[in-house]
Amino acid sequence: MLYAKITGWGKAIPPASISNDEISVVVDTNDEWIAARTGIRARRVSHVSTAELATIASKHAIACAGLEGHDIDLVLLATCTPSTIVANTASLVQKNIGATGAAACDVNAACSGFLYALQNATAQIQAGMIKRAVVVAAERMTWYVNWAKRDSAVLFGDGAGAVVLEASSEPSGLMATKTGCDTEDRDILHISNYGSDQDKYQPVGPSDIQFEGREIFKRAVTGMSIACDDVMQKASLSLDDIDVLIPHQANLRIIQAIQKKLAISDDKVMVNIDQYGNTSAATVAIALCEAVEQGLIKPHANIMSAAFGAGLTWAASYIRWGERTAPIKTCDYSFPPCQKSGLELINDAVQACKSAD
Ligand code: UT7
């Protein structure tokens, strides 16, 4: 039996951030409301493209695996904020990392995208089609934000995370997974004013993240808990077998509700929403990477991950870690210097959103 072992991991965290106090200058909100209702204390704003975020995270993951770009057969980029749609953004990442000749494809399942892409790449490795893949999730969610609306403006951030998968006979990597989509409710979470349904000759105003927060909240908790239960059953795992929970980071209260339903203690749950906000597909990838860096993921750890996003897509995955928790090599490729603060980076968009409001 072939497995798709995770042998490398990396992330790209943009240097510029916006604190809750700073965002209170842009919209009518305050640190107390945001922290209490969401757990978010700051979010990052990228001064580079989605492709560049993905490139940085991928290069770190490839070095961590002790590989070179040309060793990679497949680049899957999970994103709903692609730099370009045609050509796909994954093709630029493929070029940037030197994965000459590798297949390159964007995957859009919104916040569930990383787990969808992980499933896809794992299946290709297990079927013997390819040997090595980079699965990267990169988002510039702040590009979509309508800075005139406080309900969504406070929630989102930018960033990227990546893993390298390699064919292995060792039982590790994605061991069981379940993905799905409750399409009846696709309207309760969507981006308006974007896509080929728009009349491109008429001004439509800024894109806007539209959502029914309370409804999504309920469905996210129920959907992710049921999906986790299903996957644990499929893998014959009990709750005691789970060493680490890596949930999608959309709201601390959603994470705590899932944790309660699954009866998992605080010390086993990876949380970083306070620093980064909701980075859509990238939340799970970044959290996975940081869980290894922080020592939460130990050799042979059993990891449960779950995500929920627009579509309404959902996914739950059981991942078994290998022996190694330290990188084979490191890479010093990083962001170009950023001369602006987070607020300065969004300033033009804020003015445009306010005059369109
Ligand atoms: O992934 C896409 C978006 N993510 C989600 O939708 C995640 C799931 N939902 C949530 O995380 C939560 O529903 C939110 C964080 C989005 C909202 O929290 P909530 O506790 O469900 O608040 P609410 O929408 O019911 O609003 C409560 C009050 C309202 O005021 P009134 O009508 O009670 O006077 C809002 O106008 O909070 C007000 N409010 C704000 N106040 C200060 C909404 N946004 C803000 C804000 N600052 N940023």
Coordinates of C-alpha atoms and ligand atoms in Angstrom, one line a residue:
M1 CA 0.0 0.0 0.0
L2 CA 1.3 3.5 -0.9
Y3 CA 0.9 6.5 1.4
A4 CA 1.5 10.2 0.8
K5 CA 3.7 11.2 3.7
I6 CA 4.1 14.8 4.7
T7 CA 7.8 15.5 4.5
G8 CA 8.0 19.3 4.4
W9 CA 6.0 22.2 5.7
G10 CA 6.3 26.0 5.3
K11 CA 4.4 29.2 5.7
A12 CA 4.3 32.9 4.5
I13 CA 3.1 35.4 7.0
P14 CA 3.1 39.0 5.6
P15 CA 5.0 41.4 7.9
A16 CA 2.4 44.2 7.9
S17 CA -0.5 43.8 10.4
I18 CA -3.5 45.7 11.5
S19 CA -4.5 45.5 15.2
N20 CA -8.1 45.7 16.4
D21 CA -7.4 49.3 17.7
E22 CA -6.1 50.3 14.3
I23 CA -9.1 48.8 12.4
S24 CA -11.4 50.7 14.7
V25 CA -10.2 53.8 12.9
V26 CA -11.5 52.4 9.6
V27 CA -14.9 51.0 10.7
D28 CA -17.2 51.6 13.7
T29 CA -15.9 48.8 15.9
N30 CA -13.6 48.2 18.9
D31 CA -11.1 45.7 20.3
E32 CA -13.5 44.5 23.0
W33 CA -16.2 43.5 20.5
I34 CA -13.9 41.9 18.0
A35 CA -11.9 39.9 20.7
A36 CA -15.0 38.8 22.5
R37 CA -17.1 37.7 19.5
T38 CA -14.3 36.3 17.3
G39 CA -11.0 35.8 19.3
I40 CA -9.2 38.0 16.6
R41 CA -6.7 40.5 17.9
A42 CA -4.8 41.3 14.6
R43 CA -4.7 40.4 10.9
R44 CA -1.9 40.5 8.3
V45 CA -2.1 42.5 5.1
S46 CA 0.1 41.3 2.2
H47 CA 2.2 43.7 0.1
V48 CA 2.9 40.8 -2.3
S49 CA 0.6 38.8 -4.6
T50 CA -1.1 35.5 -3.8
A51 CA 1.3 33.8 -6.2
E52 CA 4.2 35.2 -4.2
L53 CA 2.7 34.2 -0.9
A54 CA 2.3 30.7 -2.3
T55 CA 5.9 30.7 -3.6
I56 CA 7.4 31.7 -0.3
A57 CA 5.5 29.0 1.6
S58 CA 6.2 26.4 -1.0
K59 CA 10.0 27.1 -1.1
H60 CA 10.2 26.7 2.7
A61 CA 8.2 23.4 2.5
I62 CA 10.5 22.0 -0.3
A63 CA 13.6 22.9 1.6
C64 CA 12.2 21.4 4.8
A65 CA 11.7 18.1 2.9
G66 CA 15.3 18.3 1.7
L67 CA 14.2 18.5 -1.9
E68 CA 14.6 20.9 -4.9
G69 CA 11.8 22.4 -7.1
H70 CA 12.6 20.0 -10.0
D71 CA 11.7 17.0 -7.7
I72 CA 8.1 18.0 -7.6
D73 CA 5.5 16.4 -10.0
L74 CA 2.4 18.4 -9.0
V75 CA 1.6 21.8 -7.6
L76 CA -1.9 22.2 -6.2
L77 CA -2.8 25.7 -5.0
A78 CA -5.9 26.1 -2.8
T79 CA -7.1 29.7 -3.1
C80 CA -10.2 31.7 -3.7
T81 CA -8.1 34.9 -4.2
P82 CA -6.0 33.8 -7.2
S83 CA -3.5 36.4 -8.6
T84 CA -4.8 35.6 -12.1
I85 CA -7.5 33.2 -13.3
V86 CA -6.2 32.6 -16.8
A87 CA -3.4 31.5 -16.7
N88 CA -4.0 29.8 -13.4
T89 CA -1.9 31.0 -10.4
A90 CA -0.5 27.6 -9.7
S91 CA 1.4 27.7 -13.0
L92 CA 3.3 30.8 -11.8
V93 CA 4.1 29.2 -8.5
Q94 CA 5.3 26.1 -10.4
K95 CA 7.6 28.4 -12.4
N96 CA 8.8 30.4 -9.3
I97 CA 9.8 27.2 -7.4
G98 CA 11.5 25.6 -10.4
A99 CA 9.2 22.6 -10.6
T100 CA 9.7 22.5 -14.3
G101 CA 7.2 20.3 -16.1
A102 CA 5.1 19.6 -13.0
A103 CA 1.3 19.7 -13.3
A104 CA -0.1 22.9 -11.8
C105 CA -3.7 23.5 -10.9
D106 CA -5.7 25.9 -8.7
V107 CA -8.3 24.4 -6.4
N108 CA -11.2 26.6 -5.2
A109 CA -13.2 25.2 -2.3
A110 CA -13.0 28.5 -0.3
C111 CA -12.0 27.8 3.4
S112 CA -12.0 24.0 2.8
G113 CA -9.6 24.3 -0.1
F114 CA -6.5 23.0 1.6
L115 CA -8.1 19.8 2.8
Y116 CA -9.7 19.3 -0.6
A117 CA -6.3 19.7 -2.3
L118 CA -4.6 17.5 0.2
Q119 CA -7.2 14.7 -0.6
N120 CA -6.6 15.2 -4.3
A121 CA -2.8 15.1 -4.2
T122 CA -2.8 12.1 -1.8
A123 CA -5.1 10.2 -4.2
Q124 CA -2.8 10.8 -7.1
I125 CA 0.2 9.6 -5.1
Q126 CA -1.6 6.5 -3.9
A127 CA -2.8 5.7 -7.4
G128 CA 0.9 5.8 -8.5
M129 CA 0.3 8.7 -10.9
I130 CA 2.9 11.0 -9.2
K131 CA 5.6 10.7 -6.5
R132 CA 5.9 14.1 -5.0
A133 CA 3.5 17.1 -4.7
V134 CA 3.4 20.5 -3.2
V135 CA 0.0 21.4 -1.7
V136 CA -0.1 25.1 -0.9
A137 CA -2.9 27.3 0.3
A138 CA -2.5 31.1 -0.2
E139 CA -5.0 33.9 0.2
R140 CA -5.2 37.7 0.0
M141 CA -8.7 37.9 1.6
T142 CA -8.2 41.6 2.4
W143 CA -8.4 42.1 -1.4
Y144 CA -12.1 41.2 -1.3
V145 CA -13.0 43.2 1.9
N146 CA -15.4 46.1 1.6
W147 CA -13.8 48.5 4.1
A148 CA -17.1 50.3 4.6
K149 CA -18.7 47.3 6.3
R150 CA -17.7 46.5 9.9
D151 CA -19.3 43.0 10.0
S152 CA -16.8 41.5 7.5
A153 CA -13.9 44.1 7.6
V154 CA -12.7 42.9 11.0
L155 CA -12.6 39.1 10.2
F156 CA -10.2 38.5 7.4
G157 CA -6.4 38.4 6.8
D158 CA -3.7 37.3 4.3
G159 CA -1.2 34.5 4.4
A160 CA -0.1 31.1 3.1
G161 CA 1.0 27.6 4.2
A162 CA 2.3 24.6 2.3
V163 CA 3.2 21.0 2.7
V164 CA 5.2 18.5 0.6
L165 CA 3.8 15.0 0.1
E166 CA 6.0 12.1 -0.9
A167 CA 5.1 8.5 -1.8
S168 CA 6.0 6.2 1.0
S169 CA 5.3 2.7 2.3
E170 CA 5.1 4.0 5.8
P171 CA 1.5 4.4 7.0
S172 CA 1.4 8.2 7.3
G173 CA -0.1 11.4 5.7
L174 CA -3.8 11.6 5.0
M175 CA -5.2 8.4 6.4
A176 CA -9.0 9.1 6.2
T177 CA -10.9 12.0 4.8
K178 CA -14.4 13.1 4.0
T179 CA -15.4 16.1 1.9
G180 CA -18.8 17.4 0.9
C181 CA -20.8 20.5 -0.1
D182 CA -24.2 21.6 1.2
T183 CA -25.1 23.6 -1.9
E184 CA -28.7 24.4 -0.9
D185 CA -27.2 27.0 1.3
R186 CA -24.6 28.4 -1.0
D187 CA -26.2 31.9 -0.9
I188 CA -25.5 32.5 2.8
L189 CA -21.8 33.0 2.1
H190 CA -20.6 34.5 -1.1
I191 CA -18.6 37.3 -2.7
S192 CA -20.8 39.8 -4.6
N193 CA -19.7 42.0 -7.5
Y194 CA -17.1 39.5 -8.8
G195 CA -16.9 36.9 -11.5
S196 CA -18.2 36.5 -15.1
D197 CA -21.9 36.8 -14.0
Q198 CA -21.2 40.6 -13.7
D199 CA -21.8 42.9 -16.6
K200 CA -18.2 43.9 -17.2
Y201 CA -19.2 47.1 -19.0
Q202 CA -21.1 48.5 -16.0
P203 CA -19.5 49.8 -12.8
V204 CA -20.6 47.4 -10.0
G205 CA -18.8 48.8 -6.9
P206 CA -16.3 47.0 -4.7
S207 CA -16.4 43.3 -4.2
D208 CA -18.1 42.4 -0.9
I209 CA -18.0 39.4 1.4
Q210 CA -21.7 38.7 2.0
F211 CA -22.7 36.3 4.8
E212 CA -25.3 35.4 7.4
G213 CA -22.8 35.1 10.3
R214 CA -25.1 33.4 12.8
E215 CA -26.4 30.8 10.3
I216 CA -22.9 30.0 9.1
F217 CA -21.7 29.8 12.8
K218 CA -24.3 27.1 13.5
R219 CA -23.7 25.1 10.3
A220 CA -20.0 25.3 10.8
V221 CA -20.1 23.8 14.3
T222 CA -22.6 21.0 13.3
G223 CA -21.0 20.3 9.9
M224 CA -17.4 20.1 11.1
S225 CA -18.3 18.0 14.2
I226 CA -20.3 15.5 12.2
A227 CA -17.6 15.3 9.6
C228 CA -14.9 14.6 12.3
D229 CA -17.1 11.9 13.8
D230 CA -17.5 10.2 10.4
V231 CA -13.8 10.3 9.7
M232 CA -13.0 8.9 13.1
Q233 CA -15.4 6.1 12.6
K234 CA -14.0 5.4 9.1
A235 CA -10.5 5.2 10.6
S236 CA -11.6 3.3 13.7
L237 CA -10.3 6.0 16.0
S238 CA -11.7 7.0 19.4
L239 CA -11.5 10.6 20.8
D240 CA -8.6 9.4 23.1
D241 CA -6.6 8.6 20.0
I242 CA -6.6 12.2 18.8
D243 CA -3.4 14.1 19.8
V244 CA -4.0 17.4 18.0
L245 CA -7.1 19.2 16.6
I246 CA -6.4 21.6 13.8
P247 CA -9.7 23.4 13.0
H248 CA -10.4 26.1 10.4
Q249 CA -9.8 29.5 12.1
A250 CA -12.9 31.5 11.4
N251 CA -14.0 32.3 14.9
L252 CA -12.6 31.2 18.3
R253 CA -16.2 30.5 19.6
I254 CA -16.7 28.1 16.6
I255 CA -13.4 26.3 17.5
Q256 CA -14.4 26.1 21.2
A257 CA -17.9 24.7 20.3
I258 CA -16.3 21.9 18.1
Q259 CA -13.8 21.2 20.8
K260 CA -16.6 20.8 23.3
K261 CA -18.6 18.6 21.0
L262 CA -15.6 16.4 20.4
A263 CA -14.5 16.6 24.1
I264 CA -10.9 17.5 23.3
S265 CA -8.9 19.4 25.9
D266 CA -7.4 22.9 25.3
D267 CA -3.8 21.6 25.2
K268 CA -4.6 19.6 22.1
V269 CA -6.2 22.4 20.0
M270 CA -4.2 24.6 17.6
V271 CA -5.4 28.2 17.8
N272 CA -3.7 31.1 16.0
I273 CA -6.8 33.1 14.9
D274 CA -5.8 35.8 17.4
Q275 CA -2.8 36.8 15.3
Y276 CA -4.0 36.2 11.7
G277 CA -7.9 36.3 11.6
N278 CA -9.6 34.2 8.9
T279 CA -7.2 33.5 6.0
S280 CA -9.7 31.2 4.3
A281 CA -8.0 28.1 2.7
A282 CA -4.7 29.1 4.3
T283 CA -5.8 28.8 8.0
V284 CA -5.4 25.0 8.3
A285 CA -2.1 25.0 6.3
I286 CA -0.6 27.8 8.5
A287 CA -1.9 26.2 11.7
L288 CA -0.5 22.8 10.7
C289 CA 2.9 24.3 10.1
E290 CA 2.9 26.3 13.3
A291 CA 1.7 23.2 15.3
V292 CA 4.9 21.4 14.2
E293 CA 7.1 24.4 14.9
Q294 CA 5.6 24.9 18.4
G295 CA 6.0 21.2 19.3
L296 CA 2.3 20.5 19.5
I297 CA 2.7 17.9 16.7
K298 CA 5.0 15.2 18.0
P299 CA 6.4 12.2 16.1
H300 CA 3.6 9.9 14.9
A301 CA 0.9 12.2 16.2
N302 CA -2.7 11.6 15.2
I303 CA -4.1 14.9 13.9
M304 CA -7.8 15.7 13.1
S305 CA -8.5 18.7 11.0
A306 CA -11.8 20.2 9.8
A307 CA -12.8 23.1 7.6
F308 CA -16.0 24.8 6.4
G309 CA -16.4 27.5 3.8
A310 CA -18.4 29.0 0.9
G311 CA -20.3 26.5 -1.2
L312 CA -21.0 25.5 1.6
T313 CA -18.0 23.2 1.3
W314 CA -16.8 21.1 4.3
A315 CA -14.0 18.7 5.0
A316 CA -12.6 16.6 7.8
S317 CA -9.3 14.8 7.6
Y318 CA -7.3 12.4 9.8
I319 CA -3.6 12.9 9.2
R320 CA -0.9 10.7 10.8
W321 CA 2.4 12.5 11.2
G322 CA 5.8 10.8 10.4
E323 CA 8.9 10.6 12.7
R324 CA 10.5 13.9 11.7
T325 CA 9.4 17.2 13.2
A326 CA 12.5 19.3 12.2
P327 CA 13.3 20.6 8.8
I328 CA 16.0 18.8 6.8
K329 CA 17.1 22.1 5.3
T330 CA 16.0 25.7 5.8
C331 CA 15.5 28.4 3.1
D332 CA 16.1 32.1 3.4
Y333 CA 13.8 33.1 0.6
S334 CA 11.4 35.7 2.1
F335 CA 9.3 38.7 1.5
P336 CA 10.8 41.8 -0.2
P337 CA 11.0 44.7 2.3
C338 CA 7.7 46.4 3.1
Q339 CA 7.9 50.1 3.7
K340 CA 4.2 50.6 4.6
S341 CA 2.1 49.8 7.7
G342 CA -1.0 47.6 7.4
L343 CA -3.2 50.7 7.5
E344 CA -1.1 52.4 4.8
L345 CA -1.4 49.3 2.6
I346 CA -5.2 49.4 2.7
N347 CA -5.6 53.1 2.6
D348 CA -6.5 53.5 -1.1
A349 CA -9.0 50.6 -0.9
V350 CA -10.6 52.2 2.2
Q351 CA -11.0 55.5 0.5
A352 CA -12.5 53.8 -2.6
C353 CA -14.9 51.7 -0.5
K354 CA -16.1 54.7 1.5
S355 CA -16.8 56.8 -1.6
A356 CA -18.7 53.9 -3.2
D357 CA -20.8 53.4 0.0
Ligands
UT7_1 O1 -16.1 32.8 6.6 C1 -17.0 33.9 6.3 C2 -17.5 34.7 7.5 N1 -17.4 33.9 8.7 C3 -18.4 33.7 9.4 O2 -19.5 34.1 9.1 C4 -18.1 33.0 10.6 C5 -19.4 32.6 11.4 N2 -20.0 33.7 12.1 C6 -19.3 34.4 13.0 O3 -18.2 34.2 13.3 C7 -20.2 35.5 13.8 O4 -21.5 35.3 13.4 C8 -19.7 36.9 13.5 C9 -18.3 37.2 14.2 C10 -19.6 37.2 12.0 C11 -20.7 37.9 14.1 O5 -20.9 37.6 15.5 P1 -22.3 37.5 16.2 O6 -22.1 37.3 17.6 O7 -23.1 36.5 15.4 O8 -22.9 39.0 15.9 P2 -24.2 39.5 15.1 O9 -23.9 39.4 13.6 O10 -25.4 38.8 15.6 O11 -24.2 41.0 15.5 C12 -24.4 41.4 16.9 C13 -24.3 42.9 17.0 C14 -25.1 43.6 16.0 O12 -25.6 44.8 16.6 P3 -27.1 44.9 17.2 O13 -28.0 44.6 16.0 O14 -27.2 43.8 18.2 O15 -27.2 46.2 17.7 C15 -24.1 44.0 14.9 O16 -24.5 45.2 14.2 O17 -22.9 43.3 16.8 C16 -22.9 44.3 15.8 N3 -21.7 44.2 15.0 C17 -20.5 44.8 15.4 N4 -20.2 45.6 16.4 C18 -19.0 46.1 16.5 C19 -21.4 43.4 13.9 N5 -20.1 43.6 13.5 C20 -19.6 44.4 14.4 C21 -18.2 45.0 14.6 N6 -18.0 45.8 15.7 N7 -17.2 44.7 13.8

